[in-house]
Short mmCIF file of C-alpha atoms in Angstrom, two decimals:
data_model
loop_
_atom_site.label_atom_id
_atom_site.label_comp_id
_atom_site.label_asym_id
_atom_site.label_seq_id
_atom_site.Cartn_x
_atom_site.Cartn_y
_atom_site.Cartn_z
CA MET A 1 -87.20 47.30 -62.87
CA LYS A 2 -88.78 44.26 -64.49
CA ILE A 3 -92.47 43.75 -65.21
CA LEU A 4 -94.60 40.91 -66.61
CA LEU A 5 -97.41 42.27 -68.78
CA THR A 6 -100.32 40.33 -70.25
CA GLY A 7 -102.75 41.89 -72.72
CA GLY A 8 -100.02 44.21 -73.97
CA THR A 9 -101.29 44.32 -77.56
CA GLY A 10 -104.81 45.32 -76.50
CA PHE A 11 -106.30 48.81 -76.41
CA ILE A 12 -105.16 49.60 -72.85
CA GLY A 13 -102.03 47.44 -72.77
CA ALA A 14 -100.54 48.93 -75.94
CA GLU A 15 -100.94 52.44 -74.50
CA LEU A 16 -99.47 51.35 -71.16
CA LEU A 17 -96.35 50.06 -72.92
CA LYS A 18 -95.62 53.59 -74.16
CA HIS A 19 -95.20 54.60 -70.52
CA LEU A 20 -92.99 51.67 -69.50
CA THR A 21 -89.88 52.70 -71.43
CA THR A 22 -87.71 52.64 -68.29
CA TRP A 23 -88.89 49.10 -67.43
CA GLU A 24 -87.68 45.75 -68.69
CA VAL A 25 -90.92 44.23 -69.99
CA VAL A 26 -91.73 40.56 -70.49
CA LEU A 27 -94.86 40.49 -72.66
CA LEU A 28 -97.13 37.45 -72.86
CA THR A 29 -98.70 37.16 -76.31
CA ARG A 30 -100.33 34.42 -78.36
CA ASP A 31 -98.57 35.55 -81.56
CA ILE A 32 -95.06 36.98 -81.16
CA GLY A 33 -94.74 38.02 -84.81
CA ALA A 34 -98.04 39.92 -84.78
CA ALA A 35 -97.18 41.55 -81.44
CA GLN A 36 -93.76 42.69 -82.67
CA LYS A 37 -95.35 44.18 -85.79
CA LYS A 38 -98.03 46.02 -83.82
CA LEU A 39 -95.57 47.33 -81.25
CA GLN A 40 -92.71 48.14 -83.62
CA HIS A 41 -92.93 51.87 -82.86
CA THR A 42 -93.26 51.27 -79.10
CA ASP A 43 -90.56 48.66 -78.56
CA ILE A 44 -87.26 50.43 -77.89
CA GLY A 45 -85.49 47.17 -77.16
CA ASN A 46 -86.93 46.81 -73.66
CA ILE A 47 -89.55 44.16 -74.50
CA LYS A 48 -89.06 40.38 -74.44
CA TYR A 49 -91.92 38.35 -75.93
CA ILE A 50 -93.11 34.97 -74.64
CA GLU A 51 -95.99 32.81 -75.87
CA ASN A 52 -96.65 30.76 -72.76
CA LEU A 53 -96.34 31.30 -69.02
CA ALA A 54 -95.23 27.67 -68.77
CA LEU A 55 -91.82 28.95 -69.92
CA LEU A 56 -91.44 30.51 -66.47
CA ASP A 57 -90.81 28.49 -63.31
CA SER A 58 -91.47 31.43 -60.99
CA LEU A 59 -91.54 35.22 -61.02
CA ASP A 60 -88.29 35.64 -59.12
CA GLY A 61 -86.58 38.74 -60.48
CA PHE A 62 -89.83 40.45 -61.43
CA ASP A 63 -90.80 43.61 -59.57
CA ALA A 64 -94.39 43.80 -60.81
CA VAL A 65 -97.12 42.09 -62.83
CA VAL A 66 -99.90 43.82 -64.76
CA ASN A 67 -102.54 41.38 -65.99
CA LEU A 68 -104.81 42.80 -68.70
CA ALA A 69 -105.36 39.63 -70.72
CA GLY A 70 -108.84 38.66 -71.81
CA GLU A 71 -111.01 37.95 -74.83
CA PRO A 72 -112.85 41.21 -75.71
CA ILE A 73 -116.23 41.01 -74.02
CA ALA A 74 -118.16 43.26 -76.42
CA ASN A 75 -116.91 42.19 -79.84
CA LYS A 76 -119.16 39.17 -80.39
CA ARG A 77 -122.60 37.95 -79.37
CA TRP A 78 -122.49 35.87 -76.18
CA SER A 79 -122.94 32.33 -77.42
CA GLU A 80 -122.12 29.60 -74.94
CA ALA A 81 -118.82 29.02 -76.74
CA GLN A 82 -117.98 32.73 -76.63
CA LYS A 83 -118.86 32.90 -72.93
CA GLN A 84 -116.45 30.06 -72.24
CA LYS A 85 -113.75 31.82 -74.23
CA ILE A 86 -114.30 35.03 -72.25
CA CYS A 87 -114.02 33.14 -68.96
CA ASP A 88 -111.07 30.93 -69.86
CA SER A 89 -108.99 33.81 -71.24
CA ARG A 90 -109.31 35.65 -67.93
CA TRP A 91 -109.43 32.94 -65.31
CA GLN A 92 -106.75 30.60 -66.66
CA THR A 93 -104.13 33.28 -67.27
CA THR A 94 -104.75 34.83 -63.86
CA ALA A 95 -104.52 31.43 -62.14
CA GLN A 96 -101.20 30.73 -63.87
CA ILE A 97 -99.82 34.08 -62.69
CA VAL A 98 -100.94 33.43 -59.12
CA GLU A 99 -99.26 30.03 -59.17
CA LEU A 100 -96.00 31.61 -60.40
CA ILE A 101 -96.15 34.27 -57.70
CA GLN A 102 -96.72 31.62 -55.04
CA ALA A 103 -93.82 29.57 -56.41
CA SER A 104 -91.43 32.51 -56.12
CA GLN A 105 -88.77 32.89 -53.43
CA THR A 106 -88.77 36.66 -54.03
CA PRO A 107 -92.18 37.36 -55.61
CA PRO A 108 -93.14 40.62 -57.33
CA SER A 109 -94.05 43.32 -54.83
CA VAL A 110 -97.24 44.23 -56.72
CA PHE A 111 -99.78 42.39 -58.88
CA ILE A 112 -102.31 44.53 -60.74
CA SER A 113 -105.09 42.42 -62.21
CA GLY A 114 -107.96 43.42 -64.44
CA SER A 115 -111.67 43.31 -63.74
CA ALA A 116 -114.60 45.49 -64.75
CA VAL A 117 -117.43 47.59 -63.35
CA GLY A 118 -119.68 44.94 -64.86
CA TYR A 119 -119.22 43.27 -61.46
CA TYR A 120 -121.91 45.59 -60.06
CA GLY A 121 -124.69 45.01 -62.59
CA ASP A 122 -127.56 47.46 -63.09
CA GLN A 123 -127.70 49.88 -60.15
CA LYS A 124 -130.15 52.37 -61.73
CA ALA A 125 -129.42 55.98 -60.68
CA HIS A 126 -127.89 55.08 -57.33
CA PRO A 127 -124.26 56.21 -56.88
CA PHE A 128 -121.93 53.61 -55.38
CA ASP A 129 -118.26 52.89 -54.72
CA GLU A 130 -116.08 49.84 -54.08
CA THR A 131 -117.84 49.04 -50.80
CA LEU A 132 -120.94 47.84 -52.68
CA HIS A 133 -121.16 44.05 -52.47
CA VAL A 134 -123.23 42.37 -55.15
CA GLU A 135 -124.55 38.84 -55.54
CA SER A 136 -125.94 38.05 -58.95
CA ASP A 137 -126.32 35.26 -61.50
CA ALA A 138 -125.61 37.67 -64.37
CA PHE A 139 -122.79 36.55 -66.64
CA ALA A 140 -120.72 39.75 -66.40
CA HIS A 141 -120.87 39.60 -62.61
CA GLN A 142 -119.87 35.94 -62.53
CA VAL A 143 -116.92 36.57 -64.85
CA CYS A 144 -115.61 39.40 -62.67
CA THR A 145 -116.26 37.68 -59.34
CA GLU A 146 -114.22 34.60 -60.23
CA TRP A 147 -111.53 36.66 -61.96
CA GLU A 148 -111.07 38.75 -58.81
CA ARG A 149 -111.24 35.77 -56.45
CA ILE A 150 -108.40 34.06 -58.30
CA ALA A 151 -106.24 37.21 -58.39
CA LEU A 152 -106.65 37.96 -54.69
CA HIS A 153 -105.11 34.58 -53.82
CA ALA A 154 -101.74 36.18 -54.66
CA GLN A 155 -102.08 38.69 -51.79
CA SER A 156 -99.40 38.24 -49.10
CA GLU A 157 -97.03 40.23 -46.94
CA ARG A 158 -94.64 40.29 -49.88
CA THR A 159 -97.09 40.89 -52.74
CA ARG A 160 -99.90 43.42 -52.72
CA VAL A 161 -102.76 42.85 -55.14
CA CYS A 162 -104.71 45.65 -56.79
CA VAL A 163 -107.84 44.61 -58.68
CA ILE A 164 -108.93 47.27 -61.16
CA ARG A 165 -112.63 47.41 -62.02
CA THR A 166 -112.40 49.32 -65.27
CA GLY A 167 -115.23 51.39 -66.73
CA VAL A 168 -115.79 52.55 -70.32
CA VAL A 169 -112.34 53.66 -71.47
CA LEU A 170 -112.37 56.56 -73.92
CA GLY A 171 -109.63 56.63 -76.54
CA LEU A 172 -109.26 56.91 -80.29
CA ASP A 173 -107.73 53.51 -81.05
CA GLY A 174 -110.20 51.15 -79.42
CA GLY A 175 -113.06 50.65 -77.02
CA ALA A 176 -116.56 52.06 -77.21
CA LEU A 177 -115.64 55.49 -78.55
CA LYS A 178 -113.94 54.09 -81.65
CA LYS A 179 -117.18 52.28 -82.53
CA MET A 180 -119.25 55.43 -81.93
CA TRP A 181 -116.94 57.86 -83.72
CA LEU A 182 -118.06 57.41 -87.35
CA PRO A 183 -121.84 57.32 -86.71
CA TYR A 184 -121.60 60.50 -84.64
CA GLN A 185 -119.41 62.21 -87.24
CA LEU A 186 -122.09 61.38 -89.80
CA GLY A 187 -124.75 62.93 -87.57
CA LEU A 188 -126.31 59.55 -86.82
CA GLY A 189 -125.58 59.44 -83.09
CA GLY A 190 -128.12 59.45 -80.32
CA PRO A 191 -129.01 57.98 -76.95
CA ILE A 192 -130.24 54.44 -76.31
CA GLY A 193 -133.89 54.62 -75.28
CA GLN A 194 -134.40 57.55 -72.90
CA GLY A 195 -130.69 57.44 -72.14
CA GLU A 196 -131.23 57.36 -68.37
CA GLN A 197 -128.56 54.70 -67.76
CA TYR A 198 -125.28 55.97 -66.28
CA ILE A 199 -121.95 55.39 -68.02
CA PRO A 200 -118.85 54.99 -65.81
CA TRP A 201 -116.38 56.46 -68.31
CA ILE A 202 -112.63 57.17 -68.00
CA HIS A 203 -110.17 58.85 -70.37
CA LEU A 204 -107.47 56.45 -71.59
CA LEU A 205 -104.71 58.66 -70.16
CA ASP A 206 -106.32 58.51 -66.71
CA GLN A 207 -106.67 54.73 -67.05
CA ILE A 208 -102.95 54.48 -67.73
CA GLY A 209 -102.14 57.06 -65.06
CA ALA A 210 -104.11 55.11 -62.47
CA ILE A 211 -102.33 51.85 -63.29
CA LEU A 212 -98.94 53.55 -63.01
CA TYR A 213 -100.01 55.19 -59.74
CA LEU A 214 -101.04 51.83 -58.29
CA LEU A 215 -97.71 50.36 -59.36
CA GLU A 216 -95.85 53.06 -57.43
CA THR A 217 -98.10 53.54 -54.39
CA THR A 218 -96.90 50.95 -51.90
CA GLN A 219 -99.92 51.20 -49.58
CA ALA A 220 -102.40 50.52 -52.41
CA HIS A 221 -104.11 47.14 -52.40
CA GLY A 222 -107.58 45.70 -52.86
CA ILE A 223 -110.40 46.77 -55.19
CA PHE A 224 -110.31 50.01 -57.20
CA ASN A 225 -112.93 51.45 -59.54
CA LEU A 226 -111.15 52.92 -62.54
CA CYS A 227 -113.68 55.45 -63.75
CA ALA A 228 -113.91 59.24 -63.64
CA PRO A 229 -115.44 60.94 -60.56
CA HIS A 230 -118.37 62.27 -62.59
CA PRO A 231 -120.25 59.55 -64.49
CA VAL A 232 -122.95 60.79 -66.86
CA THR A 233 -126.14 59.38 -68.29
CA ASN A 234 -126.16 57.84 -71.74
CA ALA A 235 -128.26 60.79 -72.94
CA MET A 236 -125.76 63.32 -71.62
CA PHE A 237 -122.82 61.36 -73.04
CA SER A 238 -124.49 61.21 -76.43
CA LYS A 239 -125.42 64.91 -76.42
CA THR A 240 -121.92 65.95 -75.33
CA LEU A 241 -120.21 63.84 -77.98
CA ALA A 242 -122.45 65.25 -80.72
CA LYS A 243 -121.84 68.78 -79.44
CA THR A 244 -118.07 68.27 -79.31
CA LEU A 245 -118.08 66.99 -82.89
CA HIS A 246 -120.43 69.83 -83.97
CA ARG A 247 -122.97 67.35 -85.26
CA PRO A 248 -126.77 67.09 -84.90
CA HIS A 249 -128.25 64.99 -82.12
CA LEU A 250 -131.65 63.90 -83.33
CA LEU A 251 -131.79 60.10 -83.44
CA THR A 252 -132.43 57.49 -80.76
CA THR A 253 -131.86 53.74 -80.68
CA PRO A 254 -134.66 51.71 -79.06
CA LYS A 255 -133.66 49.39 -76.23
CA TRP A 256 -135.47 46.50 -77.89
CA GLY A 257 -133.19 46.94 -80.92
CA ILE A 258 -130.09 46.63 -78.74
CA ARG A 259 -131.51 43.52 -77.04
CA LEU A 260 -132.38 41.99 -80.41
CA LEU A 261 -128.89 42.70 -81.76
CA LEU A 262 -126.79 41.74 -78.74
CA GLY A 263 -128.96 39.33 -76.77
CA GLU A 264 -127.67 38.82 -73.24
CA GLY A 265 -124.72 41.11 -73.97
CA ALA A 266 -127.09 44.07 -74.25
CA CYS A 267 -126.48 44.62 -70.53
CA LEU A 268 -123.17 46.24 -71.49
CA LEU A 269 -125.12 49.13 -73.01
CA LEU A 270 -128.31 49.07 -70.94
CA ASP A 271 -127.11 48.60 -67.35
CA SER A 272 -126.80 51.80 -65.33
CA LEU A 273 -123.54 52.12 -63.41
CA ARG A 274 -123.05 55.33 -61.47
CA ALA A 275 -119.70 54.14 -60.14
CA LYS A 276 -117.37 56.37 -58.13
CA PRO A 277 -113.58 55.93 -57.80
CA LYS A 278 -113.57 56.49 -54.04
CA ARG A 279 -110.56 54.35 -53.12
CA LEU A 280 -108.43 55.74 -55.95
CA THR A 281 -109.02 59.34 -54.90
CA GLU A 282 -108.54 58.44 -51.23
CA ILE A 283 -104.96 57.33 -51.91
CA GLY A 284 -104.22 60.60 -53.71
CA PHE A 285 -104.70 59.92 -57.42
CA GLN A 286 -105.64 63.05 -59.35
CA PHE A 287 -107.59 62.76 -62.58
CA SER A 288 -106.56 64.80 -65.61
CA PHE A 289 -110.11 64.50 -66.93
CA SER A 290 -112.77 64.46 -64.22
CA HIS A 291 -115.55 65.80 -66.46
CA LEU A 292 -116.73 64.41 -69.78
CA GLU A 293 -116.72 67.47 -72.05
CA PRO A 294 -113.00 68.32 -71.56
CA ALA A 295 -112.16 64.64 -72.04
CA LEU A 296 -114.00 64.46 -75.35
CA LYS A 297 -112.60 67.81 -76.50
CA ASN A 298 -109.12 66.49 -75.85
CA LEU A 299 -109.79 63.38 -77.93
CA VAL A 300 -111.34 65.38 -80.78
CA SER A 301 -108.27 67.61 -80.76
CA LEU A 302 -105.98 64.58 -80.93
CA SER A 303 -108.09 63.17 -83.78
CA ASN A 304 -107.79 66.39 -85.75
CA LYS A 305 -104.01 66.40 -85.29
CA GLY A 306 -103.84 62.80 -86.46
#
């Protein structure tokens, strides 16, 4: 089995590669040397590295594509230049993949393409699933809407497209939890404002498990929320993390401070997203970590072993 993977050196992609040992992987990367160094303990000789999709005329011979490429959305303040970089890194790569699929005589049978729950914007305390249609001028929504629109052009009788709207992925080597880990270990953690905003979290192993499940489930296509069945408020997340680390939970961060620090990007921490993974559970996927406390206990245990 042969798979094209983009974003393979990122937080999610690098973990996914550990589970693709029986696949022949073609990995798109901007820096082959840096990718080989990062993945030296993962690469068992099954990975071929390419720097540009222009090296491919089609995707004949590929069984699947997983597209996780994209400039990190939360690492820098959203200047106009950074916004353009965020958009281009997602839209252009996805468009190139779609063109290659459409140019293929025997295209891949499945194309899994990234997106994010940021599509939905602030939904307060209202629970929702993939059936919620949103129209908004917000940047995060616009990024996801165009990203998904491009990807879905690859859908055909021969290629099914699964768009994954990913939530807050919890793991030790990247994402939000890595940034929170040290402050909470030092007893400096706390909710943002009153902490009423919902966090659509997912354990990294369930994120990977869901991607693998979508690869293998031939009837799966369309939009999927990749988040645990039981989202929690920011206050509950903060309290549970402090409890799991056996640390005090006394401080709060004012919302105005987050807005001052992050500007428009503050929505990533302040929007409330009580997202449910309805379509994923409907096709039979079973979460290993449906509730937050066991998920965090698992990660703390892994941290202690490390």
